[in-house]
Short mmCIF file of C-alpha atoms and ligand atoms in Angstrom, two decimals:
data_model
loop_
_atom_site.label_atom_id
_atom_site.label_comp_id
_atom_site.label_asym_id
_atom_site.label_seq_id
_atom_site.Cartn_x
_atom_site.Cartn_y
_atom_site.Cartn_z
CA UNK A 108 28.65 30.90 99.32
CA UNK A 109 28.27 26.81 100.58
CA UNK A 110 28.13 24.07 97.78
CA UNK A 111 27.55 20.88 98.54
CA UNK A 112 29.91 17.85 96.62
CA UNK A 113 31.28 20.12 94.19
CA UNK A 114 34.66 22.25 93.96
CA UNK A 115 33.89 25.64 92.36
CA UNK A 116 35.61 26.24 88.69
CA UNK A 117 36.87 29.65 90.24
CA UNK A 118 38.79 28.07 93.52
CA UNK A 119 40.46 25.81 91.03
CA UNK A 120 41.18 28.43 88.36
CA UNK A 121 42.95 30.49 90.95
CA UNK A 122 44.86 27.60 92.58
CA UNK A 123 46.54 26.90 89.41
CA UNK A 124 47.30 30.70 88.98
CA UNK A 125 48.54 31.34 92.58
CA UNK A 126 52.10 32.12 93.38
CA UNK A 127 51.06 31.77 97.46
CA UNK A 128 49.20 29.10 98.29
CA UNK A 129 48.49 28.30 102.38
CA UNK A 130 46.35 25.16 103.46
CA UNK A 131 45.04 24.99 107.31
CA UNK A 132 44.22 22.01 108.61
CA UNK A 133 42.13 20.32 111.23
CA UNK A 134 40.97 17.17 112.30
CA UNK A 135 38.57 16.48 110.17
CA UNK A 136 41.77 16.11 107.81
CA UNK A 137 42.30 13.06 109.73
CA UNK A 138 39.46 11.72 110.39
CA UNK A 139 39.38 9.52 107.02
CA UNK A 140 42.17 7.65 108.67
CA UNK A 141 40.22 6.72 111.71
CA UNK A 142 41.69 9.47 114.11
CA UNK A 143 39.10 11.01 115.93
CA UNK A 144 38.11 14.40 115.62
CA UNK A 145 37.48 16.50 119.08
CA UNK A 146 34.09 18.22 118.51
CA UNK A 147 30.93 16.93 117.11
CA UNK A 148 28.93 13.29 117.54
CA UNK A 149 32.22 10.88 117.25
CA UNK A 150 34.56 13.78 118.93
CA UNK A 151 37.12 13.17 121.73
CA UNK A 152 35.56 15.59 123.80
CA UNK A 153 32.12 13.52 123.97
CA UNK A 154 34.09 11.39 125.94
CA UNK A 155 36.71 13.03 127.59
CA UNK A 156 36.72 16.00 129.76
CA UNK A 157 39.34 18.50 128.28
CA UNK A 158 39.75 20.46 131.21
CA UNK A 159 40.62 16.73 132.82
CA UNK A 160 43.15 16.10 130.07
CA UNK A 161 44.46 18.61 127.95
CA UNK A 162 45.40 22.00 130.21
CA UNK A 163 48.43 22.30 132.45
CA UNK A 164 46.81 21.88 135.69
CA UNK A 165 44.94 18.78 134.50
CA UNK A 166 48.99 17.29 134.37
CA UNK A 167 50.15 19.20 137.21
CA UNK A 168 46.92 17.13 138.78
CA UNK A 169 47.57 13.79 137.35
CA UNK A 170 50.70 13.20 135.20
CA UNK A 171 49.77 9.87 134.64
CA UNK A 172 46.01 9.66 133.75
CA UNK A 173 47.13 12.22 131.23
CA UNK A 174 50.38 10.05 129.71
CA UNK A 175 47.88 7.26 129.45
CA UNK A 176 45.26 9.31 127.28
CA UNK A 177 48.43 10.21 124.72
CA UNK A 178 50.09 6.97 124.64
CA UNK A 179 46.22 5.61 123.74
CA UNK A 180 46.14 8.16 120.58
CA UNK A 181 49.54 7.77 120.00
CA UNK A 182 48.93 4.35 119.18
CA UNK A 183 45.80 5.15 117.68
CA UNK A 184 48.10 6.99 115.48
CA UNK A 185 50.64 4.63 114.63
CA UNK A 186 48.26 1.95 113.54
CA UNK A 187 46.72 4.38 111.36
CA UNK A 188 48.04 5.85 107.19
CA UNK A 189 47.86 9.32 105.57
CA UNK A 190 44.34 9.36 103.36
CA UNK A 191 43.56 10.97 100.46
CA UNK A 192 43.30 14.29 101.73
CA UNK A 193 46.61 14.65 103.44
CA UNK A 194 48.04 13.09 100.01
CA UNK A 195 46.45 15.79 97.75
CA UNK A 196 47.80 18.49 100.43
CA UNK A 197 51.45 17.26 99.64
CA UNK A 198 50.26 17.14 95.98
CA UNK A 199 49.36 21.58 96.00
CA UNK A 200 52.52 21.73 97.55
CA UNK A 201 54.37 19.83 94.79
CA UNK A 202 53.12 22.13 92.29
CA UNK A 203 52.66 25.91 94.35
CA UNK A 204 55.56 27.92 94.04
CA UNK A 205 55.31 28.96 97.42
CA UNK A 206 53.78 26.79 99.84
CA UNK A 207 52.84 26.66 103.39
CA UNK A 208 51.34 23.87 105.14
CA UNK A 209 49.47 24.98 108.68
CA UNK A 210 48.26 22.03 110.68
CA UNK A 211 46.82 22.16 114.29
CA UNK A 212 46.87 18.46 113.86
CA UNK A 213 49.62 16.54 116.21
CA UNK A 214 49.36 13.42 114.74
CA UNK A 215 52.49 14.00 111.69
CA UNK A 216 50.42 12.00 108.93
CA UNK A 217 50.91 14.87 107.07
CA UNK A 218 54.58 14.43 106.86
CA UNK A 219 53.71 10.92 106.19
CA UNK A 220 52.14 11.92 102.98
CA UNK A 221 55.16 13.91 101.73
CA UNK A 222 54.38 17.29 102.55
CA UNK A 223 57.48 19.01 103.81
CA UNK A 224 56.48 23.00 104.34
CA UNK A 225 54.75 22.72 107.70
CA UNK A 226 53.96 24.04 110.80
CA UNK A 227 52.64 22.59 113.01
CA UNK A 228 51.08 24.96 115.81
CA UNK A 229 49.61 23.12 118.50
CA UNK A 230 52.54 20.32 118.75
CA UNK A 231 53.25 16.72 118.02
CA UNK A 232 51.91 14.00 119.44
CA UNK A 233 55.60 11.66 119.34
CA UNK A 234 57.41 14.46 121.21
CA UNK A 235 58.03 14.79 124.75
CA UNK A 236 59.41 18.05 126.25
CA UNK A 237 61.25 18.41 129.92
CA UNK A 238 59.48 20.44 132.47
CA UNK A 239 62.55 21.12 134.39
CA UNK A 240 65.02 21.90 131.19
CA UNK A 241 62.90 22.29 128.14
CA UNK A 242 64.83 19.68 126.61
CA UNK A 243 62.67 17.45 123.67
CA UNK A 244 62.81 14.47 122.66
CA UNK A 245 61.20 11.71 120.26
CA UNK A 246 58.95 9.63 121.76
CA UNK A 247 59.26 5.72 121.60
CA UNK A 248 58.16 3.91 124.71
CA UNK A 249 54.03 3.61 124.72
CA UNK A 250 53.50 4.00 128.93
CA UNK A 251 54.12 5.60 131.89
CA UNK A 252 55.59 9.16 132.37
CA UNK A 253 59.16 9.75 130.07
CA UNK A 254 61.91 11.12 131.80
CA UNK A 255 63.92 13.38 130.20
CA UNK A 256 67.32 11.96 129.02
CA UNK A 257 69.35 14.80 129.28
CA UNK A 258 68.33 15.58 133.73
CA UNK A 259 65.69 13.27 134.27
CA UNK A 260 62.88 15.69 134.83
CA UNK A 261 59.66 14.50 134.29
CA UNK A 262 58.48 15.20 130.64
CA UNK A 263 55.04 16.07 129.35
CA UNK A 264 53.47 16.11 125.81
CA UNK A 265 54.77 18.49 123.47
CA UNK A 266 51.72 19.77 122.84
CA UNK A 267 49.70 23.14 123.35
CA UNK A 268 47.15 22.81 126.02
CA UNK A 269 44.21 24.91 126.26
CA UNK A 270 45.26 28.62 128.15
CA UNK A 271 49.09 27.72 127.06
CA UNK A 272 50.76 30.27 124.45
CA UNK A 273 51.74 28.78 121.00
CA UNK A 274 55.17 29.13 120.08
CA UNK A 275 55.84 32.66 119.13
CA UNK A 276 57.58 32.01 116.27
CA UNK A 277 55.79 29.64 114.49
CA UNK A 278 52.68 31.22 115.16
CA UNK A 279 54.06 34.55 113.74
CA UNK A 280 55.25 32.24 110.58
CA UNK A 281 51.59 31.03 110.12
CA UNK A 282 50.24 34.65 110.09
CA UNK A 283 52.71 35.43 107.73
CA UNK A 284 52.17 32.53 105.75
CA UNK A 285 47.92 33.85 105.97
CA UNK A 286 48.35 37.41 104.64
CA UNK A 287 50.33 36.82 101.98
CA UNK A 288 48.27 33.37 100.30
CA UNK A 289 46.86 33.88 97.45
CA UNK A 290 44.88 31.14 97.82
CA UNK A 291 43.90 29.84 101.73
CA UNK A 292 42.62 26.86 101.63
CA UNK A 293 40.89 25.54 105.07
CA UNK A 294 40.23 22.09 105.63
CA UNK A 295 38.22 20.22 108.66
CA UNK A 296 38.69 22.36 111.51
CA UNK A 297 35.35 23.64 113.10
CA UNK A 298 37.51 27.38 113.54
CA UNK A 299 36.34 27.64 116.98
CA UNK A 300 40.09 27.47 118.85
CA UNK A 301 41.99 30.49 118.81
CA UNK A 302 44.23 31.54 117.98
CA UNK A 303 44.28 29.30 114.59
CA UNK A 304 40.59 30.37 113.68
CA UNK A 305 41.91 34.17 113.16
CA UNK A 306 44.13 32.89 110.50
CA UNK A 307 41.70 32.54 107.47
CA UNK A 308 40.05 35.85 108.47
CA UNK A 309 43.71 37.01 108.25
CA UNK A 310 44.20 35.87 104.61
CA UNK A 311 40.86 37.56 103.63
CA UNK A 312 41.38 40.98 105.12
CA UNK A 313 44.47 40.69 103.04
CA UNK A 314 42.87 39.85 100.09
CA UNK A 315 43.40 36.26 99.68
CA UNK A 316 41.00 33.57 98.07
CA UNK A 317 39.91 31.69 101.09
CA UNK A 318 38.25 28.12 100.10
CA UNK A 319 36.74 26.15 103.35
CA UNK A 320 36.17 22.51 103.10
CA UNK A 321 34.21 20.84 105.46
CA UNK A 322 31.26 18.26 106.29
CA UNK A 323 29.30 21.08 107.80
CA UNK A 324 29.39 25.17 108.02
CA UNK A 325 31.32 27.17 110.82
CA UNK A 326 32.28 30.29 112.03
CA UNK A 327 34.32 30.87 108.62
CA UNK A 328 31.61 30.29 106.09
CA UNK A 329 29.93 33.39 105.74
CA UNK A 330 33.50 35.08 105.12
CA UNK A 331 35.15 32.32 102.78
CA UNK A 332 35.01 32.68 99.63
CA UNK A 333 33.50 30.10 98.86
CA UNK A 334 32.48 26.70 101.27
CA UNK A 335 32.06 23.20 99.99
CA UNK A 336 30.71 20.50 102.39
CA UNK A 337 31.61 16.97 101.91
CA UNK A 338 34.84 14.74 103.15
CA UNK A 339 38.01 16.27 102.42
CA UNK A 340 39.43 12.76 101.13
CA UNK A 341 36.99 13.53 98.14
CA UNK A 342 37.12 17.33 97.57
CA UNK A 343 40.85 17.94 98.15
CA UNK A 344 41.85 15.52 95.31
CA UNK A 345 38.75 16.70 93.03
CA UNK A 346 40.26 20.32 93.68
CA UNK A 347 43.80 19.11 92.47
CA UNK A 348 42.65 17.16 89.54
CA UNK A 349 40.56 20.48 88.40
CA UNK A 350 43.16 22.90 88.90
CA UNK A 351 45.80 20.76 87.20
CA UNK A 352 44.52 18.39 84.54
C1 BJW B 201 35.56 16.94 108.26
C2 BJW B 201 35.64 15.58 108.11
C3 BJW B 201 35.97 15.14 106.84
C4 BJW B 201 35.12 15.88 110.10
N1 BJW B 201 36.20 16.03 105.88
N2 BJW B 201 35.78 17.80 107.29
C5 BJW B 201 37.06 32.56 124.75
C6 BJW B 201 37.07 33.16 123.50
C7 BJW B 201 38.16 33.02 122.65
C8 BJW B 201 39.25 32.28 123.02
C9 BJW B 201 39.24 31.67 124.26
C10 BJW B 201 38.17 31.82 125.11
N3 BJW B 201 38.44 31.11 126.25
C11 BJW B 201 39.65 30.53 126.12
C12 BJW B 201 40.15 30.86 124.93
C13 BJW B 201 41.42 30.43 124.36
C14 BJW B 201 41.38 29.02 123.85
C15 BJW B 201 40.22 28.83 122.87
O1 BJW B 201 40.31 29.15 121.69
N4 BJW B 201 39.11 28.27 123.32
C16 BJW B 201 37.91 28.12 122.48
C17 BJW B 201 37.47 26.65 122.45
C18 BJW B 201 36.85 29.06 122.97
N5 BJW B 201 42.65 28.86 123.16
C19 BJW B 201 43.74 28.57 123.82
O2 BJW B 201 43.75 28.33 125.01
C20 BJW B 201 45.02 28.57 123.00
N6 BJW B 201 45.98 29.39 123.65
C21 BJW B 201 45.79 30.70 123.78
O3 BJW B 201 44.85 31.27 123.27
O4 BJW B 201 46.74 31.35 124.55
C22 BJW B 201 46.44 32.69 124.99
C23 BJW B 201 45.26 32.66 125.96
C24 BJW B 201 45.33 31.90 127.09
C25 BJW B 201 44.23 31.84 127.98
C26 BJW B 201 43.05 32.52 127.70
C27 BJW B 201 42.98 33.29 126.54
C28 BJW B 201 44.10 33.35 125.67
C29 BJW B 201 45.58 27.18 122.90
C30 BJW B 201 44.66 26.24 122.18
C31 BJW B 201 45.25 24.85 122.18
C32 BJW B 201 44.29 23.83 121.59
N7 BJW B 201 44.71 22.53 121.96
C33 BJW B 201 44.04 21.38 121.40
C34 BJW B 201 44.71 20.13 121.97
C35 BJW B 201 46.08 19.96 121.31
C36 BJW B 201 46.82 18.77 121.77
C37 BJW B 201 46.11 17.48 121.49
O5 BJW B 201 45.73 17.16 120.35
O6 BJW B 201 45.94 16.77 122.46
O7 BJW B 201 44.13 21.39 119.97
S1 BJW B 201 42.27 21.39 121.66
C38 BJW B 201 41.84 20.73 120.08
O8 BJW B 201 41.13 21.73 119.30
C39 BJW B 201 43.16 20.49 119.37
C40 BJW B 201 42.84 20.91 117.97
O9 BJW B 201 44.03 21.18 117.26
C41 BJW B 201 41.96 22.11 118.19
C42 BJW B 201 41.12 22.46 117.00
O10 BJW B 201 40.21 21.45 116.70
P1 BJW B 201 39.88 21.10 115.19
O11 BJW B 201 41.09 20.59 114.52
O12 BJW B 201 39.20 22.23 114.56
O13 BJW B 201 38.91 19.83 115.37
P2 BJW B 201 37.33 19.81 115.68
O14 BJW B 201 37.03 18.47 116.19
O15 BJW B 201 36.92 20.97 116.46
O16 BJW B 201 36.68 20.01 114.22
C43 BJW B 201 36.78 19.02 113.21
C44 BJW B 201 36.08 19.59 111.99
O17 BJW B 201 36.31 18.71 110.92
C45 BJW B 201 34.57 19.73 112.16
O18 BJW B 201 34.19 21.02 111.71
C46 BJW B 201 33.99 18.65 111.25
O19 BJW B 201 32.78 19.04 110.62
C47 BJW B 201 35.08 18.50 110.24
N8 BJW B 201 35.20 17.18 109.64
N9 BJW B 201 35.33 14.99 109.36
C48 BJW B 201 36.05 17.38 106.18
N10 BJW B 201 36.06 13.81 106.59
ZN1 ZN B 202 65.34 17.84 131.41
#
């Protein structure tokens, strides 16, 4: 079922009843804070190639054309503030009794707003990790390629390119996290990139209420329980103030 503008009584009614509650998030999270999505009109990959920019032979290729891209959205990023959607997030979590935030977002504006339960399973943007020793660390300069402080390998993003694995155990925490929500709540991501798309239809095969949020139907809809379409900065705090008032 797809509503337009409205949050259904019955995703709001079981929110406030659910002992597991699991949100997954996507771009379109932060796109209210003028952080651009990837797909669609206004998407990164309009633009940019992402087989130029965001696998591991596009950095084995050019290290540097790469850095340059992050550092840009890194400080596209740190200009930018947590929105009303990433505020309500924190705000389920505040009241669920068990709580698990899933993000595939890199940008940590959800930690901004206060959530504290998350995982996030395609990286951080303000990380660097070693490719000679693994060894991470927190980003502060804004060009050129970071060496790593502990050998002085060169460092890349610590982020998950396209054909790279997802850590195993965080990605094993999600799924967890999916089959045993009550509620799943999935918020602006266009569920095309696996493997985080499998985790709503995860929830739902194990009987979870999955509600989808987003400005336009995807590959989720006709399994969700229910779909509304419209900006998540508006729906996410309409769904707190109706399961909780
Ligand atoms: C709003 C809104 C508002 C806007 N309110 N809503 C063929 C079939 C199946 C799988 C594969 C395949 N070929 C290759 C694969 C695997 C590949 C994959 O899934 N590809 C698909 C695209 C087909 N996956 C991988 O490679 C993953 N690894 C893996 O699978 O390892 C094993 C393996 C290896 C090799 C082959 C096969 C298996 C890794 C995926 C890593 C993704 N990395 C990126 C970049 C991260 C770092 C960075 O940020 O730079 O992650 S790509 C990009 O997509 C980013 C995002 O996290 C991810 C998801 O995007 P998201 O968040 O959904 O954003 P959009 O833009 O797509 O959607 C925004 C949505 O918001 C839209 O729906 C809007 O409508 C909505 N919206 N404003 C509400 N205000
Ligand atoms: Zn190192």
């Amino acid at each position: 079922m797809s509503d337009t503008g409205q949050v259904p009584g019955e995703a709001a009614r079981r929110l406030n009843e659910a002992g597991s509650v699991t949100v997954l998030t996507g771009a379109g999270v932060s796109a209210e804070s003028g952080i651009p999505t990837f797909r669609g009109a206004d998407g990164l990959w309009q633009e940019y190639r992402a087989q130029d920019l965001a696998t591991p032979q596009a950095f084995a290729r050019d290290p540097q054309l790469v850095w340059e891209w992050y550092h840009w959205r890194r400080r596209l990023v740190s200009e930018a503030s947590a929105n009303l959607a990433h505020k309500a997030i924190a705000g389920i979590e505040d009241r669920a009794d068990a709580f698990t935030l899933v993000t595939q977002n890199v940008d940590g504006l959800h930690r901004a707003a206060g959530s504290r339960n998350i995982l996030e399973i395609h990286g951080n943007l303000n990380r660097a990790r070693c490719l000679n020793c693994g060894h991470r660390e927190h980003l502060d300069r804004q060009e050129g390629i970071p060496r790593c402080g502990s050998c002085q390998g060169v460092m890349r993003p610590d982020v998950v390119w396209f054909g790279e694995s997802l850590d195993r155990q965080t990605l094993e925490a999600a799924f967890t996290a999916a089959a045993s929500a009550q509620v799943f709540i999935v918020a602006g991501t266009s569920n095309v990139v696996q493997p985080a798309a499998s985790l709503a239809f995860a929830a739902a095969d194990r009987g979870g209420y999955v509600l989808e949020i987003n400005l336009e139907p995807t590959p989720l809809t006709g399994t969700a329980d229910a779909t509304v379409l419209g900006p998540a900065g508006e729906l996410l705090p309409q769904l707190v103030e109706m399961a909780w008032s």
